[in-house]
Amino acid sequence: MKREIIITSDGSTTIHLPEWNEQYHSKHGAIQEAYHVFIRNGLKYVDAKNVSILEIGFGTGLNSFITLLEAKKEIDYVGVEAYPVAKEEVAKLNYVAELDADDKREFFEKIHEVSWEEKHNITPNFSLTKRKQFFAEITDENYFDLIYFDAFGARVQPDLWTEDIFRIMFAALKSEGVLVTYSAKGNVRRAMQAVGFDVERLPGPPGKREMLRATKVGE
């Protein structure tokens, strides 16, 4: 499948898949979307001394890198990706420059260079484990405080937004754990609720009216 690096509305890059008319991040602003959905309504919302995070769709590493930059506590980060981004594509991403983080460039590079299936300390308070697996293969239970659900949209990959997948997410979270996603589709919200999540609609990032935040309650 053809892949192109494009510039989104806030000046940051993303990977575009013309055949699907889909991209890894919002065309209205990759960095803006990441901060709004995953940092402001995820990382900064979770009240935990140390935060364990599962990212569904590691992709370009943008969410991981921004979390590293924003970390005020210890982060144990696990990124799951079935089809890792190529080194040649990573080299064309402009996140370090757009985030004015040249002094942290080594960390962005390290995020992509470290081996898969092993835990690595990227900084003293940020550890990263990259796992190459399909989302349906996740078997963690009661481990994560927060899930960044950043899979491709339900329009092109509806099988990633089903009750079966959200049941796996529910099991992976600790009690009172939180899942955040850019999606606000009614069928996605209903699938989350069907497996036990308490779901709230929140204002969305630029270009989207709403997003969803789901909490594992009652356990």
mmCIF file of C-alpha atoms in Angstrom:
data_model
loop_
_atom_site.group_PDB
_atom_site.id
_atom_site.type_symbol
_atom_site.label_atom_id
_atom_site.label_comp_id
_atom_site.label_asym_id
_atom_site.label_seq_id
_atom_site.Cartn_x
_atom_site.Cartn_y
_atom_site.Cartn_z
ATOM 1 C CA MET A 1 0.000 0.000 0.000
ATOM 2 C CA LYS A 2 1.354 3.417 -0.988
ATOM 3 C CA ARG A 3 2.409 5.693 1.889
ATOM 4 C CA GLU A 4 3.151 9.436 1.788
ATOM 5 C CA ILE A 5 4.511 11.908 4.321
ATOM 6 C CA ILE A 6 2.197 14.926 4.429
ATOM 7 C CA ILE A 7 2.063 18.170 6.406
ATOM 8 C CA THR A 8 -0.988 18.619 8.637
ATOM 9 C CA SER A 9 -2.656 21.939 9.432
ATOM 10 C CA ASP A 10 -0.479 22.711 12.480
ATOM 11 C CA GLY A 11 2.729 22.195 10.490
ATOM 12 C CA SER A 12 3.507 18.728 11.841
ATOM 13 C CA THR A 13 3.883 15.677 9.620
ATOM 14 C CA THR A 14 1.973 12.436 9.426
ATOM 15 C CA ILE A 15 1.825 9.382 7.168
ATOM 16 C CA HIS A 16 -1.009 9.332 4.620
ATOM 17 C CA LEU A 17 -2.395 6.174 2.981
ATOM 18 C CA PRO A 18 -4.008 7.316 -0.302
ATOM 19 C CA GLU A 19 -5.745 3.983 -0.969
ATOM 20 C CA TRP A 20 -7.704 4.355 2.289
ATOM 21 C CA ASN A 21 -7.747 8.171 2.354
ATOM 22 C CA GLU A 22 -6.577 7.715 5.945
ATOM 23 C CA GLN A 23 -3.618 9.008 7.930
ATOM 24 C CA TYR A 24 -1.821 8.141 11.154
ATOM 25 C CA HIS A 25 -2.874 11.442 12.739
ATOM 26 C CA SER A 26 -5.481 14.099 12.133
ATOM 27 C CA LYS A 27 -4.892 16.142 8.979
ATOM 28 C CA HIS A 28 -6.118 19.094 11.054
ATOM 29 C CA GLY A 29 -2.967 18.889 13.176
ATOM 30 C CA ALA A 30 -1.032 15.820 14.306
ATOM 31 C CA ILE A 31 0.598 17.444 17.325
ATOM 32 C CA GLN A 32 -2.545 19.346 18.324
ATOM 33 C CA GLU A 33 -4.577 16.130 18.240
ATOM 34 C CA ALA A 34 -2.000 14.206 20.299
ATOM 35 C CA TYR A 35 -1.881 16.869 23.005
ATOM 36 C CA HIS A 36 -5.643 17.312 23.187
ATOM 37 C CA VAL A 37 -6.722 13.663 23.200
ATOM 38 C CA PHE A 38 -3.909 11.837 24.930
ATOM 39 C CA ILE A 39 -2.148 14.391 27.144
ATOM 40 C CA ARG A 40 -4.799 16.879 28.326
ATOM 41 C CA ASN A 41 -7.651 14.363 28.530
ATOM 42 C CA GLY A 42 -5.546 11.296 29.331
ATOM 43 C CA LEU A 43 -2.160 11.688 31.013
ATOM 44 C CA LYS A 44 -3.081 14.838 32.939
ATOM 45 C CA TYR A 45 -6.452 13.379 33.935
ATOM 46 C CA VAL A 46 -5.137 10.166 35.478
ATOM 47 C CA ASP A 47 -4.393 10.463 39.179
ATOM 48 C CA ALA A 48 -1.625 7.952 39.837
ATOM 49 C CA LYS A 49 1.805 8.278 41.397
ATOM 50 C CA ASN A 50 3.418 6.283 38.610
ATOM 51 C CA VAL A 51 1.552 5.788 35.345
ATOM 52 C CA SER A 52 1.525 2.647 33.199
ATOM 53 C CA ILE A 53 0.358 3.396 29.654
ATOM 54 C CA LEU A 54 -0.679 1.096 26.807
ATOM 55 C CA GLU A 55 -0.721 2.669 23.364
ATOM 56 C CA ILE A 56 -2.852 0.945 20.760
ATOM 57 C CA GLY A 57 -1.129 1.898 17.522
ATOM 58 C CA PHE A 58 2.465 2.978 18.293
ATOM 59 C CA GLY A 59 2.869 4.214 14.727
ATOM 60 C CA THR A 60 5.129 7.249 14.333
ATOM 61 C CA GLY A 61 6.035 7.422 18.021
ATOM 62 C CA LEU A 62 4.498 10.901 18.348
ATOM 63 C CA ASN A 63 2.279 10.065 21.331
ATOM 64 C CA SER A 64 5.153 8.314 23.059
ATOM 65 C CA PHE A 65 7.544 11.222 22.512
ATOM 66 C CA ILE A 66 5.067 13.857 23.684
ATOM 67 C CA THR A 67 4.328 11.764 26.779
ATOM 68 C CA LEU A 68 8.063 11.630 27.501
ATOM 69 C CA LEU A 69 8.275 15.420 27.151
ATOM 70 C CA GLU A 70 5.265 15.972 29.420
ATOM 71 C CA ALA A 71 6.062 13.317 32.054
ATOM 72 C CA LYS A 72 6.017 14.716 35.601
ATOM 73 C CA LYS A 73 6.107 11.245 37.187
ATOM 74 C CA GLU A 74 7.433 7.806 36.334
ATOM 75 C CA ILE A 75 5.992 6.407 33.095
ATOM 76 C CA ASP A 76 5.946 2.733 32.112
ATOM 77 C CA TYR A 77 4.983 2.909 28.428
ATOM 78 C CA VAL A 78 3.990 -0.044 26.252
ATOM 79 C CA GLY A 79 3.393 0.575 22.557
ATOM 80 C CA VAL A 80 1.678 -2.084 20.451
ATOM 81 C CA GLU A 81 2.077 -2.020 16.673
ATOM 82 C CA ALA A 82 1.520 -4.801 14.139
ATOM 83 C CA TYR A 83 3.223 -2.976 11.269
ATOM 84 C CA PRO A 84 6.136 -0.799 12.463
ATOM 85 C CA VAL A 85 6.941 2.402 10.593
ATOM 86 C CA ALA A 86 10.049 2.187 8.392
ATOM 87 C CA LYS A 87 13.257 3.986 9.399
ATOM 88 C CA GLU A 88 13.145 5.960 6.160
ATOM 89 C CA GLU A 89 9.722 7.328 7.115
ATOM 90 C CA VAL A 90 10.780 8.168 10.678
ATOM 91 C CA ALA A 91 13.647 10.241 9.272
ATOM 92 C CA LYS A 92 11.126 12.444 7.422
ATOM 93 C CA LEU A 93 8.976 13.226 10.480
ATOM 94 C CA ASN A 94 9.402 16.755 11.840
ATOM 95 C CA TYR A 95 8.114 16.333 15.407
ATOM 96 C CA VAL A 96 11.338 17.296 17.163
ATOM 97 C CA ALA A 97 11.520 20.607 15.303
ATOM 98 C CA GLU A 98 7.796 21.383 15.582
ATOM 99 C CA LEU A 99 7.852 20.675 19.329
ATOM 100 C CA ASP A 100 10.958 22.891 19.721
ATOM 101 C CA ALA A 101 12.638 19.903 21.355
ATOM 102 C CA ASP A 102 16.048 19.768 19.692
ATOM 103 C CA ASP A 103 17.634 19.149 23.080
ATOM 104 C CA LYS A 104 15.505 15.980 23.327
ATOM 105 C CA ARG A 105 16.181 14.709 19.791
ATOM 106 C CA GLU A 106 18.249 11.794 21.109
ATOM 107 C CA PHE A 107 15.183 10.521 22.984
ATOM 108 C CA PHE A 108 12.975 10.577 19.875
ATOM 109 C CA GLU A 109 15.654 8.703 17.958
ATOM 110 C CA LYS A 110 16.113 6.226 20.798
ATOM 111 C CA ILE A 111 12.369 5.544 20.919
ATOM 112 C CA HIS A 112 12.600 4.272 17.335
ATOM 113 C CA GLU A 113 16.034 2.638 17.528
ATOM 114 C CA VAL A 114 15.582 0.407 20.591
ATOM 115 C CA SER A 115 14.724 -3.235 20.023
ATOM 116 C CA TRP A 116 11.204 -4.624 20.108
ATOM 117 C CA GLU A 117 9.854 -6.979 22.799
ATOM 118 C CA GLU A 118 12.229 -5.624 25.465
ATOM 119 C CA LYS A 119 11.889 -2.934 28.113
ATOM 120 C CA HIS A 120 14.232 0.029 27.714
ATOM 121 C CA ASN A 121 14.873 3.060 29.916
ATOM 122 C CA ILE A 122 14.725 6.021 27.550
ATOM 123 C CA THR A 123 15.125 8.532 30.402
ATOM 124 C CA PRO A 124 15.393 7.987 34.182
ATOM 125 C CA ASN A 125 11.590 8.298 34.502
ATOM 126 C CA PHE A 126 10.372 6.960 31.143
ATOM 127 C CA SER A 127 10.608 3.288 30.168
ATOM 128 C CA LEU A 128 9.420 1.931 26.832
ATOM 129 C CA THR A 129 8.455 -1.534 25.647
ATOM 130 C CA LYS A 130 7.513 -1.871 21.976
ATOM 131 C CA ARG A 131 5.506 -4.975 21.158
ATOM 132 C CA LYS A 132 4.910 -6.147 17.606
ATOM 133 C CA GLN A 133 1.533 -7.817 17.833
ATOM 134 C CA PHE A 134 -2.068 -7.566 16.721
ATOM 135 C CA PHE A 135 -4.409 -5.862 19.170
ATOM 136 C CA ALA A 136 -6.533 -8.986 19.509
ATOM 137 C CA GLU A 137 -3.456 -10.823 20.856
ATOM 138 C CA ILE A 138 -3.073 -8.574 23.930
ATOM 139 C CA THR A 139 -3.444 -10.599 27.130
ATOM 140 C CA ASP A 140 -2.474 -8.128 29.889
ATOM 141 C CA GLU A 141 -4.817 -8.028 32.872
ATOM 142 C CA ASN A 142 -5.285 -5.293 35.488
ATOM 143 C CA TYR A 143 -1.966 -3.689 34.593
ATOM 144 C CA PHE A 144 -2.440 -0.305 32.930
ATOM 145 C CA ASP A 145 -3.634 3.013 34.350
ATOM 146 C CA LEU A 146 -4.216 4.536 30.928
ATOM 147 C CA ILE A 147 -4.784 3.406 27.350
ATOM 148 C CA TYR A 148 -4.155 5.616 24.339
ATOM 149 C CA PHE A 149 -6.494 4.041 21.774
ATOM 150 C CA ASP A 150 -5.086 5.380 18.507
ATOM 151 C CA ALA A 151 -5.968 2.714 15.949
ATOM 152 C CA PHE A 152 -6.886 3.541 12.368
ATOM 153 C CA GLY A 153 -10.476 4.755 12.083
ATOM 154 C CA ALA A 154 -13.501 2.468 12.124
ATOM 155 C CA ARG A 155 -14.286 3.475 8.526
ATOM 156 C CA VAL A 156 -11.240 1.563 7.244
ATOM 157 C CA GLN A 157 -10.641 -0.963 10.058
ATOM 158 C CA PRO A 158 -13.977 -1.605 11.795
ATOM 159 C CA ASP A 159 -12.635 -4.834 13.349
ATOM 160 C CA LEU A 160 -10.429 -2.747 15.663
ATOM 161 C CA TRP A 161 -13.425 -0.979 17.245
ATOM 162 C CA THR A 162 -15.571 -3.918 18.343
ATOM 163 C CA GLU A 163 -16.799 -5.254 21.674
ATOM 164 C CA ASP A 164 -14.186 -8.004 21.420
ATOM 165 C CA ILE A 165 -11.344 -5.476 21.243
ATOM 166 C CA PHE A 166 -12.751 -3.247 23.986
ATOM 167 C CA ARG A 167 -13.231 -6.290 26.218
ATOM 168 C CA ILE A 168 -9.465 -6.850 25.895
ATOM 169 C CA MET A 169 -8.857 -3.181 26.733
ATOM 170 C CA PHE A 170 -11.166 -3.386 29.754
ATOM 171 C CA ALA A 171 -9.296 -6.431 31.073
ATOM 172 C CA ALA A 172 -5.912 -4.753 30.558
ATOM 173 C CA LEU A 173 -6.825 -1.733 32.717
ATOM 174 C CA LYS A 174 -6.620 -1.499 36.477
ATOM 175 C CA SER A 175 -9.780 -0.575 38.374
ATOM 176 C CA GLU A 176 -10.526 3.116 37.672
ATOM 177 C CA GLY A 177 -8.213 2.916 34.674
ATOM 178 C CA VAL A 178 -8.955 5.200 31.732
ATOM 179 C CA LEU A 179 -9.043 4.815 27.940
ATOM 180 C CA VAL A 180 -9.003 7.861 25.672
ATOM 181 C CA THR A 181 -9.545 7.995 21.921
ATOM 182 C CA TYR A 182 -10.119 10.547 19.189
ATOM 183 C CA SER A 183 -13.203 8.657 18.003
ATOM 184 C CA ALA A 184 -16.709 9.646 19.057
ATOM 185 C CA LYS A 185 -18.801 7.355 16.843
ATOM 186 C CA GLY A 186 -22.000 6.081 18.417
ATOM 187 C CA ASN A 187 -21.246 2.440 17.683
ATOM 188 C CA VAL A 188 -17.801 2.807 19.291
ATOM 189 C CA ARG A 189 -19.324 4.339 22.411
ATOM 190 C CA ARG A 190 -21.936 1.580 22.602
ATOM 191 C CA ALA A 191 -19.282 -1.135 22.193
ATOM 192 C CA MET A 192 -17.331 0.364 25.102
ATOM 193 C CA GLN A 193 -20.436 0.540 27.281
ATOM 194 C CA ALA A 194 -21.399 -3.045 26.412
ATOM 195 C CA VAL A 195 -18.183 -4.404 27.979
ATOM 196 C CA GLY A 196 -18.545 -2.351 31.171
ATOM 197 C CA PHE A 197 -16.929 1.024 30.526
ATOM 198 C CA ASP A 198 -18.409 4.261 31.845
ATOM 199 C CA VAL A 199 -18.098 6.502 28.783
ATOM 200 C CA GLU A 200 -18.154 10.281 28.507
ATOM 201 C CA ARG A 201 -18.124 12.541 25.475
ATOM 202 C CA LEU A 202 -15.620 15.393 25.568
ATOM 203 C CA PRO A 203 -14.893 18.276 23.192
ATOM 204 C CA GLY A 204 -12.727 16.966 20.370
ATOM 205 C CA PRO A 205 -9.429 18.194 18.930
ATOM 206 C CA PRO A 206 -9.337 20.619 15.973
ATOM 207 C CA GLY A 207 -11.492 19.240 13.173
ATOM 208 C CA LYS A 208 -13.571 16.978 15.431
ATOM 209 C CA ARG A 209 -16.599 17.939 17.485
ATOM 210 C CA GLU A 210 -16.169 15.245 20.157
ATOM 211 C CA MET A 211 -13.874 12.513 21.502
ATOM 212 C CA LEU A 212 -14.433 9.718 24.032
ATOM 213 C CA ARG A 213 -13.000 8.919 27.459
ATOM 214 C CA ALA A 214 -13.915 5.577 29.034
ATOM 215 C CA THR A 215 -13.337 4.544 32.656
ATOM 216 C CA LYS A 216 -13.234 1.039 34.133
ATOM 217 C CA VAL A 217 -15.452 1.281 37.179
ATOM 218 C CA GLY A 218 -16.993 -1.119 39.642
ATOM 219 C CA GLU A 219 -14.071 -3.480 40.158
#
